[in-house]
Amino acid sequence: MNDDTLTKLVARGLVDTVITDFNQYANKLLELKKDRKLPYMSKQEVISELGISDGTLDTWCKQGLQRYKPRYKTSLIYYLIDDVCKFIVLDN
């Protein structure tokens, strides 16, 4: 096998991986955005829609999932749907 053939095989493998990851991301994004008017979800919505525990979501936040809190005094926490999809589908 020459270097040119090996390069083509590696490139094809990378492209296939990128396409697969993108399709997973797009499908999850469509699923989570269905019937929503706003681009974010509450903490409870993320937990219930993804079927995860509160501890799992806290672990994800420690690993880099961005959380948002309104400026006014509240205990509510929100997550952008795009951020959640990127986190669960794409390796950082």
Short mmCIF file of N, CA and C in Angstrom, two decimals:
data_model
loop_
_atom_site.label_atom_id
_atom_site.label_comp_id
_atom_site.label_asym_id
_atom_site.label_seq_id
_atom_site.Cartn_x
_atom_site.Cartn_y
_atom_site.Cartn_z
N MET A 1 0.85 -1.17 0.00
CA MET A 1 0.00 0.00 0.00
C MET A 1 0.90 1.24 0.00
N ASN A 2 0.67 2.12 -0.91
CA ASN A 2 1.50 3.32 -0.96
C ASN A 2 0.93 4.41 -0.06
N ASP A 3 1.73 5.44 0.15
CA ASP A 3 1.33 6.53 1.05
C ASP A 3 0.07 7.24 0.59
N ASP A 4 -0.09 7.37 -0.74
CA ASP A 4 -1.26 8.07 -1.28
C ASP A 4 -2.54 7.33 -0.93
N THR A 5 -2.54 6.03 -1.05
CA THR A 5 -3.72 5.23 -0.72
C THR A 5 -4.02 5.31 0.77
N LEU A 6 -2.99 5.23 1.59
CA LEU A 6 -3.17 5.33 3.04
C LEU A 6 -3.75 6.69 3.43
N THR A 7 -3.25 7.74 2.81
CA THR A 7 -3.76 9.09 3.07
C THR A 7 -5.24 9.19 2.71
N LYS A 8 -5.63 8.63 1.61
CA LYS A 8 -7.03 8.66 1.18
C LYS A 8 -7.91 7.89 2.16
N LEU A 9 -7.43 6.74 2.65
CA LEU A 9 -8.21 5.95 3.60
C LEU A 9 -8.39 6.69 4.93
N VAL A 10 -7.32 7.31 5.39
CA VAL A 10 -7.41 8.08 6.64
C VAL A 10 -8.35 9.27 6.47
N ALA A 11 -8.22 9.97 5.36
CA ALA A 11 -9.09 11.13 5.11
C ALA A 11 -10.55 10.70 5.03
N ARG A 12 -10.81 9.60 4.35
CA ARG A 12 -12.19 9.11 4.24
C ARG A 12 -12.74 8.74 5.62
N GLY A 13 -11.90 8.13 6.45
CA GLY A 13 -12.32 7.77 7.81
C GLY A 13 -12.64 9.00 8.64
N LEU A 14 -11.83 10.04 8.51
CA LEU A 14 -12.08 11.27 9.25
C LEU A 14 -13.37 11.94 8.78
N VAL A 15 -13.58 11.97 7.48
CA VAL A 15 -14.80 12.57 6.93
C VAL A 15 -16.02 11.79 7.41
N ASP A 16 -15.95 10.47 7.39
CA ASP A 16 -17.07 9.65 7.87
C ASP A 16 -17.37 9.93 9.34
N THR A 17 -16.32 10.08 10.14
CA THR A 17 -16.51 10.37 11.56
C THR A 17 -17.16 11.73 11.76
N VAL A 18 -16.71 12.72 11.04
CA VAL A 18 -17.28 14.08 11.15
C VAL A 18 -18.75 14.07 10.73
N ILE A 19 -19.05 13.38 9.64
CA ILE A 19 -20.44 13.31 9.17
C ILE A 19 -21.33 12.62 10.19
N THR A 20 -20.85 11.53 10.75
CA THR A 20 -21.62 10.80 11.76
C THR A 20 -21.88 11.68 12.99
N ASP A 21 -20.82 12.35 13.49
CA ASP A 21 -20.98 13.23 14.65
C ASP A 21 -21.96 14.37 14.35
N PHE A 22 -21.84 14.96 13.17
CA PHE A 22 -22.74 16.05 12.80
C PHE A 22 -24.18 15.57 12.73
N ASN A 23 -24.42 14.41 12.15
CA ASN A 23 -25.78 13.88 12.06
C ASN A 23 -26.37 13.62 13.43
N GLN A 24 -25.56 13.08 14.35
CA GLN A 24 -26.04 12.85 15.71
C GLN A 24 -26.40 14.18 16.37
N TYR A 25 -25.54 15.17 16.19
CA TYR A 25 -25.77 16.50 16.75
C TYR A 25 -27.05 17.11 16.19
N ALA A 26 -27.20 17.06 14.88
CA ALA A 26 -28.37 17.66 14.23
C ALA A 26 -29.66 16.96 14.66
N ASN A 27 -29.64 15.64 14.76
CA ASN A 27 -30.83 14.90 15.18
C ASN A 27 -31.21 15.23 16.61
N LYS A 28 -30.23 15.29 17.50
CA LYS A 28 -30.52 15.60 18.90
C LYS A 28 -31.01 17.04 19.02
N LEU A 29 -30.43 17.94 18.24
CA LEU A 29 -30.85 19.34 18.25
C LEU A 29 -32.31 19.47 17.82
N LEU A 30 -32.68 18.79 16.75
CA LEU A 30 -34.07 18.82 16.29
C LEU A 30 -35.01 18.24 17.33
N GLU A 31 -34.58 17.15 17.95
CA GLU A 31 -35.42 16.51 18.97
C GLU A 31 -35.66 17.44 20.16
N LEU A 32 -34.62 18.11 20.62
CA LEU A 32 -34.75 18.97 21.79
C LEU A 32 -35.45 20.30 21.48
N LYS A 33 -35.31 20.79 20.26
CA LYS A 33 -35.93 22.07 19.89
C LYS A 33 -37.39 21.93 19.46
N LYS A 34 -37.85 20.72 19.32
CA LYS A 34 -39.22 20.49 18.85
C LYS A 34 -40.22 21.20 19.77
N ASP A 35 -41.06 22.00 19.17
CA ASP A 35 -42.13 22.72 19.87
C ASP A 35 -41.62 23.72 20.91
N ARG A 36 -40.42 24.23 20.75
CA ARG A 36 -39.88 25.23 21.69
C ARG A 36 -39.81 26.58 21.01
N LYS A 37 -40.07 27.60 21.78
CA LYS A 37 -39.98 28.96 21.26
C LYS A 37 -38.67 29.63 21.67
N LEU A 38 -38.06 29.15 22.74
CA LEU A 38 -36.83 29.75 23.25
C LEU A 38 -35.65 28.79 23.03
N PRO A 39 -34.43 29.33 22.91
CA PRO A 39 -33.27 28.49 22.61
C PRO A 39 -32.63 27.83 23.84
N TYR A 40 -33.33 27.84 24.96
CA TYR A 40 -32.74 27.25 26.16
C TYR A 40 -33.75 26.35 26.88
N MET A 41 -33.20 25.56 27.81
CA MET A 41 -34.01 24.64 28.61
C MET A 41 -33.66 24.86 30.08
N SER A 42 -34.63 24.64 30.93
CA SER A 42 -34.35 24.71 32.36
C SER A 42 -33.59 23.45 32.78
N LYS A 43 -33.02 23.50 33.96
CA LYS A 43 -32.29 22.34 34.48
C LYS A 43 -33.20 21.12 34.54
N GLN A 44 -34.42 21.30 35.01
CA GLN A 44 -35.35 20.18 35.13
C GLN A 44 -35.75 19.62 33.76
N GLU A 45 -35.87 20.50 32.77
CA GLU A 45 -36.19 20.02 31.42
C GLU A 45 -35.06 19.18 30.85
N VAL A 46 -33.82 19.62 31.07
CA VAL A 46 -32.67 18.85 30.58
C VAL A 46 -32.66 17.47 31.23
N ILE A 47 -32.85 17.44 32.53
CA ILE A 47 -32.84 16.17 33.26
C ILE A 47 -33.94 15.24 32.76
N SER A 48 -35.16 15.76 32.61
CA SER A 48 -36.27 14.89 32.20
C SER A 48 -36.18 14.48 30.73
N GLU A 49 -35.81 15.41 29.84
CA GLU A 49 -35.77 15.09 28.40
C GLU A 49 -34.64 14.14 28.05
N LEU A 50 -33.51 14.24 28.76
CA LEU A 50 -32.39 13.35 28.46
C LEU A 50 -32.37 12.10 29.33
N GLY A 51 -33.24 12.07 30.33
CA GLY A 51 -33.32 10.89 31.19
C GLY A 51 -32.06 10.70 32.03
N ILE A 52 -31.54 11.81 32.55
CA ILE A 52 -30.33 11.74 33.37
C ILE A 52 -30.65 12.19 34.78
N SER A 53 -29.72 11.97 35.69
CA SER A 53 -29.93 12.40 37.06
C SER A 53 -29.34 13.79 37.28
N ASP A 54 -29.70 14.38 38.40
CA ASP A 54 -29.17 15.69 38.77
C ASP A 54 -27.65 15.61 38.93
N GLY A 55 -27.17 14.51 39.47
CA GLY A 55 -25.73 14.31 39.65
C GLY A 55 -24.99 14.25 38.33
N THR A 56 -25.59 13.60 37.33
CA THR A 56 -24.97 13.52 36.01
C THR A 56 -24.86 14.91 35.40
N LEU A 57 -25.90 15.70 35.53
CA LEU A 57 -25.87 17.06 34.98
C LEU A 57 -24.81 17.90 35.70
N ASP A 58 -24.69 17.73 37.00
CA ASP A 58 -23.65 18.45 37.75
C ASP A 58 -22.25 18.03 37.28
N THR A 59 -22.07 16.75 37.01
CA THR A 59 -20.78 16.25 36.49
C THR A 59 -20.49 16.87 35.14
N TRP A 60 -21.50 16.95 34.27
CA TRP A 60 -21.32 17.56 32.96
C TRP A 60 -20.89 19.02 33.10
N CYS A 61 -21.47 19.73 34.06
CA CYS A 61 -21.10 21.13 34.29
C CYS A 61 -19.65 21.23 34.73
N LYS A 62 -19.22 20.32 35.58
CA LYS A 62 -17.81 20.30 36.01
C LYS A 62 -16.88 20.01 34.84
N GLN A 63 -17.39 19.27 33.85
CA GLN A 63 -16.59 18.91 32.69
C GLN A 63 -16.69 19.95 31.57
N GLY A 64 -17.44 21.02 31.79
CA GLY A 64 -17.44 22.11 30.83
C GLY A 64 -18.77 22.53 30.23
N LEU A 65 -19.86 21.87 30.56
CA LEU A 65 -21.16 22.30 30.04
C LEU A 65 -21.51 23.64 30.67
N GLN A 66 -21.76 24.62 29.83
CA GLN A 66 -22.05 25.99 30.29
C GLN A 66 -23.47 26.08 30.84
N ARG A 67 -23.60 26.70 31.99
CA ARG A 67 -24.92 26.95 32.57
C ARG A 67 -25.13 28.45 32.68
N TYR A 68 -26.38 28.84 32.60
CA TYR A 68 -26.73 30.26 32.60
C TYR A 68 -27.74 30.53 33.70
N LYS A 69 -27.56 31.67 34.35
CA LYS A 69 -28.45 32.08 35.43
C LYS A 69 -28.92 33.50 35.13
N PRO A 70 -30.22 33.77 35.27
CA PRO A 70 -30.72 35.13 35.02
C PRO A 70 -30.07 36.14 35.96
N ARG A 71 -30.08 37.39 35.52
CA ARG A 71 -29.46 38.46 36.33
C ARG A 71 -30.24 38.73 37.61
N TYR A 72 -31.53 38.54 37.56
CA TYR A 72 -32.33 38.79 38.77
C TYR A 72 -32.12 37.64 39.76
N LYS A 73 -32.42 37.90 41.02
CA LYS A 73 -32.16 36.93 42.07
C LYS A 73 -33.13 35.75 41.96
N THR A 74 -32.58 34.60 41.63
CA THR A 74 -33.39 33.39 41.47
C THR A 74 -32.48 32.18 41.57
N SER A 75 -33.07 31.05 41.79
CA SER A 75 -32.29 29.81 41.83
C SER A 75 -32.39 29.04 40.51
N LEU A 76 -33.10 29.63 39.53
CA LEU A 76 -33.27 28.96 38.25
C LEU A 76 -31.95 28.90 37.47
N ILE A 77 -31.74 27.78 36.80
CA ILE A 77 -30.55 27.58 35.97
C ILE A 77 -31.03 27.12 34.60
N TYR A 78 -30.41 27.67 33.57
CA TYR A 78 -30.77 27.33 32.20
C TYR A 78 -29.57 26.85 31.42
N TYR A 79 -29.84 26.09 30.36
CA TYR A 79 -28.81 25.58 29.47
C TYR A 79 -29.25 25.83 28.04
N LEU A 80 -28.34 26.35 27.21
CA LEU A 80 -28.66 26.51 25.80
C LEU A 80 -28.75 25.13 25.16
N ILE A 81 -29.76 24.93 24.34
CA ILE A 81 -29.96 23.64 23.70
C ILE A 81 -28.75 23.27 22.85
N ASP A 82 -28.19 24.25 22.14
CA ASP A 82 -27.00 23.99 21.31
C ASP A 82 -25.84 23.49 22.16
N ASP A 83 -25.63 24.10 23.32
CA ASP A 83 -24.54 23.68 24.21
C ASP A 83 -24.72 22.25 24.68
N VAL A 84 -25.95 21.90 25.05
CA VAL A 84 -26.24 20.54 25.52
C VAL A 84 -25.96 19.54 24.41
N CYS A 85 -26.43 19.83 23.20
CA CYS A 85 -26.22 18.93 22.07
C CYS A 85 -24.74 18.76 21.76
N LYS A 86 -24.01 19.85 21.74
CA LYS A 86 -22.58 19.77 21.47
C LYS A 86 -21.88 18.94 22.54
N PHE A 87 -22.29 19.12 23.78
CA PHE A 87 -21.64 18.41 24.87
C PHE A 87 -21.89 16.91 24.82
N ILE A 88 -23.12 16.51 24.55
CA ILE A 88 -23.42 15.08 24.60
C ILE A 88 -23.04 14.34 23.32
N VAL A 89 -22.90 15.05 22.21
CA VAL A 89 -22.60 14.38 20.94
C VAL A 89 -21.13 14.48 20.57
N LEU A 90 -20.54 15.63 20.72
CA LEU A 90 -19.17 15.85 20.26
C LEU A 90 -18.19 15.78 21.41
N ASP A 91 -17.09 15.07 21.20
CA ASP A 91 -16.03 15.03 22.21
C ASP A 91 -15.29 16.34 22.19
N ASN A 92 -15.00 16.86 23.36
CA ASN A 92 -14.26 18.13 23.46
C ASN A 92 -12.79 17.87 23.48
#
